mmCIF file of C-alpha atoms in Angstrom:
data_model
loop_
_atom_site.group_PDB
_atom_site.id
_atom_site.type_symbol
_atom_site.label_atom_id
_atom_site.label_comp_id
_atom_site.label_asym_id
_atom_site.label_seq_id
_atom_site.Cartn_x
_atom_site.Cartn_y
_atom_site.Cartn_z
ATOM 1 C CA UNK A 2 0.370 32.913 -6.175
ATOM 2 C CA UNK A 3 1.340 34.604 -3.057
ATOM 3 C CA UNK A 4 -1.403 37.186 -3.736
ATOM 4 C CA UNK A 5 -4.192 34.676 -3.802
ATOM 5 C CA UNK A 6 -3.729 33.286 -0.179
ATOM 6 C CA UNK A 7 -7.761 33.408 0.270
ATOM 7 C CA UNK A 8 -7.997 31.062 -2.483
ATOM 8 C CA UNK A 9 -10.184 27.886 -1.717
ATOM 9 C CA UNK A 10 -10.441 26.216 -5.439
ATOM 10 C CA UNK A 11 -7.187 26.081 -7.484
ATOM 11 C CA UNK A 12 -7.768 25.063 -11.032
ATOM 12 C CA UNK A 13 -5.177 25.206 -13.530
ATOM 13 C CA UNK A 14 -5.753 22.003 -15.741
ATOM 14 C CA UNK A 15 -4.956 21.911 -19.516
ATOM 15 C CA UNK A 16 -1.741 24.044 -19.527
ATOM 16 C CA UNK A 17 1.908 23.382 -20.071
ATOM 17 C CA UNK A 18 3.112 23.875 -16.590
ATOM 18 C CA UNK A 19 6.225 22.160 -16.151
ATOM 19 C CA UNK A 20 6.926 22.840 -12.351
ATOM 20 C CA UNK A 21 5.175 24.738 -9.460
ATOM 21 C CA UNK A 22 6.432 27.412 -7.385
ATOM 22 C CA UNK A 23 7.879 25.513 -4.112
ATOM 23 C CA UNK A 24 7.733 28.190 -1.415
ATOM 24 C CA UNK A 25 4.534 29.953 -2.668
ATOM 25 C CA UNK A 26 2.664 26.879 -2.934
ATOM 26 C CA UNK A 27 2.885 25.939 0.475
ATOM 27 C CA UNK A 28 1.387 29.556 1.243
ATOM 28 C CA UNK A 29 -1.876 28.786 -0.417
ATOM 29 C CA UNK A 30 -2.968 27.510 2.962
ATOM 30 C CA UNK A 31 -7.088 28.153 2.268
ATOM 31 C CA UNK A 32 -7.135 25.608 -0.772
ATOM 32 C CA UNK A 33 -9.369 23.019 -0.648
ATOM 33 C CA UNK A 34 -9.574 21.746 -4.328
ATOM 34 C CA UNK A 35 -6.592 21.800 -6.500
ATOM 35 C CA UNK A 36 -6.783 20.533 -10.105
ATOM 36 C CA UNK A 37 -3.437 20.495 -11.864
ATOM 37 C CA UNK A 38 -4.200 17.718 -14.420
ATOM 38 C CA UNK A 39 -3.057 17.560 -18.077
ATOM 39 C CA UNK A 40 0.193 19.626 -17.824
ATOM 40 C CA UNK A 41 3.468 18.538 -18.030
ATOM 41 C CA UNK A 42 4.804 18.271 -14.190
ATOM 42 C CA UNK A 43 7.175 15.916 -13.394
ATOM 43 C CA UNK A 44 7.127 16.355 -9.710
ATOM 44 C CA UNK A 45 5.273 18.068 -6.730
ATOM 45 C CA UNK A 46 7.096 20.072 -4.172
ATOM 46 C CA UNK A 47 7.345 18.836 -0.866
ATOM 47 C CA UNK A 48 5.759 22.309 0.354
ATOM 48 C CA UNK A 49 2.281 20.891 -0.963
ATOM 49 C CA UNK A 50 2.066 19.082 2.466
ATOM 50 C CA UNK A 51 1.589 22.670 4.208
ATOM 51 C CA UNK A 52 -1.887 22.625 2.350
ATOM 52 C CA UNK A 53 -3.705 21.571 5.399
ATOM 53 C CA UNK A 54 -7.061 22.177 4.190
ATOM 54 C CA UNK A 55 -6.768 20.157 0.884
ATOM 55 C CA UNK A 56 -9.469 17.597 0.297
ATOM 56 C CA UNK A 57 -9.301 17.110 -3.386
ATOM 57 C CA UNK A 58 -6.007 16.752 -5.453
ATOM 58 C CA UNK A 59 -6.096 15.884 -9.125
ATOM 59 C CA UNK A 60 -2.675 15.775 -10.784
ATOM 60 C CA UNK A 61 -3.688 13.256 -13.682
ATOM 61 C CA UNK A 62 -2.264 13.359 -17.095
ATOM 62 C CA UNK A 63 1.057 14.620 -16.050
ATOM 63 C CA UNK A 64 4.453 13.119 -16.254
ATOM 64 C CA UNK A 65 5.072 12.443 -12.522
ATOM 65 C CA UNK A 66 7.757 10.150 -11.841
ATOM 66 C CA UNK A 67 7.465 10.146 -7.937
ATOM 67 C CA UNK A 68 5.489 11.795 -5.250
ATOM 68 C CA UNK A 69 6.961 13.646 -2.083
ATOM 69 C CA UNK A 70 7.154 11.416 0.973
ATOM 70 C CA UNK A 71 5.388 14.344 2.725
ATOM 71 C CA UNK A 72 1.932 13.483 1.015
ATOM 72 C CA UNK A 73 1.323 11.457 4.144
ATOM 73 C CA UNK A 74 1.128 14.796 6.129
ATOM 74 C CA UNK A 75 -1.789 16.120 4.070
ATOM 75 C CA UNK A 76 -4.539 14.996 6.719
ATOM 76 C CA UNK A 77 -7.488 16.646 4.821
ATOM 77 C CA UNK A 78 -7.308 14.807 1.644
ATOM 78 C CA UNK A 79 -10.266 12.892 0.958
ATOM 79 C CA UNK A 80 -9.882 12.095 -2.910
ATOM 80 C CA UNK A 81 -6.570 12.105 -4.993
ATOM 81 C CA UNK A 82 -6.234 11.504 -8.825
ATOM 82 C CA UNK A 83 -2.668 10.373 -9.713
ATOM 83 C CA UNK A 84 -3.945 8.544 -12.874
ATOM 84 C CA UNK A 85 -2.016 8.948 -15.999
ATOM 85 C CA UNK A 86 1.547 9.183 -14.928
ATOM 86 C CA UNK A 87 4.722 7.783 -14.764
ATOM 87 C CA UNK A 88 4.880 6.688 -10.956
ATOM 88 C CA UNK A 89 7.024 3.683 -9.993
ATOM 89 C CA UNK A 90 5.992 3.713 -6.284
ATOM 90 C CA UNK A 91 3.738 5.317 -3.676
ATOM 91 C CA UNK A 92 5.413 6.652 -0.641
ATOM 92 C CA UNK A 93 4.471 4.515 2.461
ATOM 93 C CA UNK A 94 3.149 7.656 4.026
ATOM 94 C CA UNK A 95 0.392 7.367 2.178
ATOM 95 C CA UNK A 96 -1.227 5.198 4.696
ATOM 96 C CA UNK A 97 -1.414 8.058 7.460
ATOM 97 C CA UNK A 98 -4.276 9.726 5.254
ATOM 98 C CA UNK A 99 -7.082 8.807 7.587
ATOM 99 C CA UNK A 100 -9.621 10.662 5.595
ATOM 100 C CA UNK A 101 -8.869 9.596 2.230
ATOM 101 C CA UNK A 102 -11.821 7.872 0.614
ATOM 102 C CA UNK A 103 -10.823 7.678 -3.073
ATOM 103 C CA UNK A 104 -7.587 7.357 -4.924
ATOM 104 C CA UNK A 105 -6.763 6.823 -8.716
ATOM 105 C CA UNK A 106 -3.641 5.169 -9.290
ATOM 106 C CA UNK A 107 -4.472 4.014 -12.697
ATOM 107 C CA UNK A 108 -2.416 3.961 -15.765
ATOM 108 C CA UNK A 109 1.086 4.364 -14.018
ATOM 109 C CA UNK A 110 4.300 2.263 -13.942
ATOM 110 C CA UNK A 111 3.567 0.566 -10.654
ATOM 111 C CA UNK A 112 4.922 -2.743 -9.848
ATOM 112 C CA UNK A 113 3.852 -2.889 -6.109
ATOM 113 C CA UNK A 114 1.537 -1.166 -3.473
ATOM 114 C CA UNK A 115 2.897 -0.045 -0.009
ATOM 115 C CA UNK A 116 1.713 -2.180 2.642
ATOM 116 C CA UNK A 117 0.659 1.046 4.276
ATOM 117 C CA UNK A 118 -2.065 1.497 2.068
ATOM 118 C CA UNK A 119 -3.984 -1.212 3.725
ATOM 119 C CA UNK A 120 -4.016 1.175 6.933
ATOM 120 C CA UNK A 121 -6.534 3.516 4.980
ATOM 121 C CA UNK A 122 -9.598 2.815 6.712
ATOM 122 C CA UNK A 123 -11.936 5.190 4.922
ATOM 123 C CA UNK A 124 -10.932 4.069 1.686
ATOM 124 C CA UNK A 125 -13.928 3.391 -0.330
ATOM 125 C CA UNK A 126 -12.617 3.670 -4.024
ATOM 126 C CA UNK A 127 -9.328 2.357 -5.335
ATOM 127 C CA UNK A 128 -8.414 2.250 -8.667
ATOM 128 C CA UNK A 129 -4.763 0.472 -9.632
ATOM 129 C CA UNK A 130 -5.673 -0.614 -13.267
ATOM 130 C CA UNK A 131 -3.368 -0.717 -16.061
ATOM 131 C CA UNK A 132 0.216 -0.773 -14.182
ATOM 132 C CA UNK A 133 2.588 -3.676 -13.611
ATOM 133 C CA UNK A 134 1.510 -4.951 -10.354
ATOM 134 C CA UNK A 135 2.553 -8.336 -9.540
ATOM 135 C CA UNK A 136 0.804 -8.738 -6.410
ATOM 136 C CA UNK A 137 -1.212 -7.034 -3.725
ATOM 137 C CA UNK A 138 -0.316 -6.343 -0.427
ATOM 138 C CA UNK A 139 -0.751 -9.527 2.157
ATOM 139 C CA UNK A 140 -3.184 -7.258 4.356
ATOM 140 C CA UNK A 141 -5.049 -5.982 1.653
ATOM 141 C CA UNK A 142 -8.464 -7.636 2.947
ATOM 142 C CA UNK A 143 -8.313 -5.239 5.830
ATOM 143 C CA UNK A 144 -9.695 -2.359 3.684
ATOM 144 C CA UNK A 145 -12.992 -3.119 5.272
ATOM 145 C CA UNK A 146 -14.546 0.257 3.796
ATOM 146 C CA UNK A 147 -13.355 -0.559 0.256
ATOM 147 C CA UNK A 148 -16.543 -0.706 -2.026
ATOM 148 C CA UNK A 149 -15.035 -0.221 -5.407
ATOM 149 C CA UNK A 150 -11.817 -1.922 -6.585
ATOM 150 C CA UNK A 151 -10.515 -1.579 -10.050
ATOM 151 C CA UNK A 152 -7.343 -3.757 -10.446
ATOM 152 C CA UNK A 153 -8.063 -4.927 -14.182
ATOM 153 C CA UNK A 154 -4.972 -4.977 -16.648
ATOM 154 C CA UNK A 155 -2.111 -5.904 -14.355
ATOM 155 C CA UNK A 156 0.003 -8.858 -13.723
ATOM 156 C CA UNK A 157 -1.246 -10.290 -10.574
ATOM 157 C CA UNK A 158 -0.734 -14.060 -10.550
ATOM 158 C CA UNK A 159 -1.362 -14.842 -7.084
ATOM 159 C CA UNK A 160 -5.130 -15.751 -5.889
ATOM 160 C CA UNK A 161 -6.225 -13.840 -2.863
ATOM 161 C CA UNK A 162 -8.880 -14.418 -0.160
ATOM 162 C CA UNK A 163 -10.308 -11.220 -0.460
#
């Protein structure tokens, strides 16, 4: 990967990737679009946070069990697809992604969302369907830019004033 430092788009979906090279990944500083979907990744290295220009990240349909805490440092991210994984939680640092417009967390094993998700002032689309969510964060109504919310197929029992 180190030979491709000028890459802007990195698409390697539908393969059998089990892991990503930690050090080399962080050196792809010009990447704006990364599609790693439909592989068998169990984790994403912390070094992904060094991709300062990354705007679109698709790691759907993998075997991810967690996300790196450093995901909150990826300030250029606008669209993130984390659907169809095995995520049990989302790092609170996600609330630092001030340009994030769309996030798909559907079909994971989430039982809660971090309250920091409510800090995403530019978030327009949130898909949290098909998880095990019991409730939504108290300050969920502060997502003023939210235009599309899909929370179907969860276990939410409490009614909210949205």
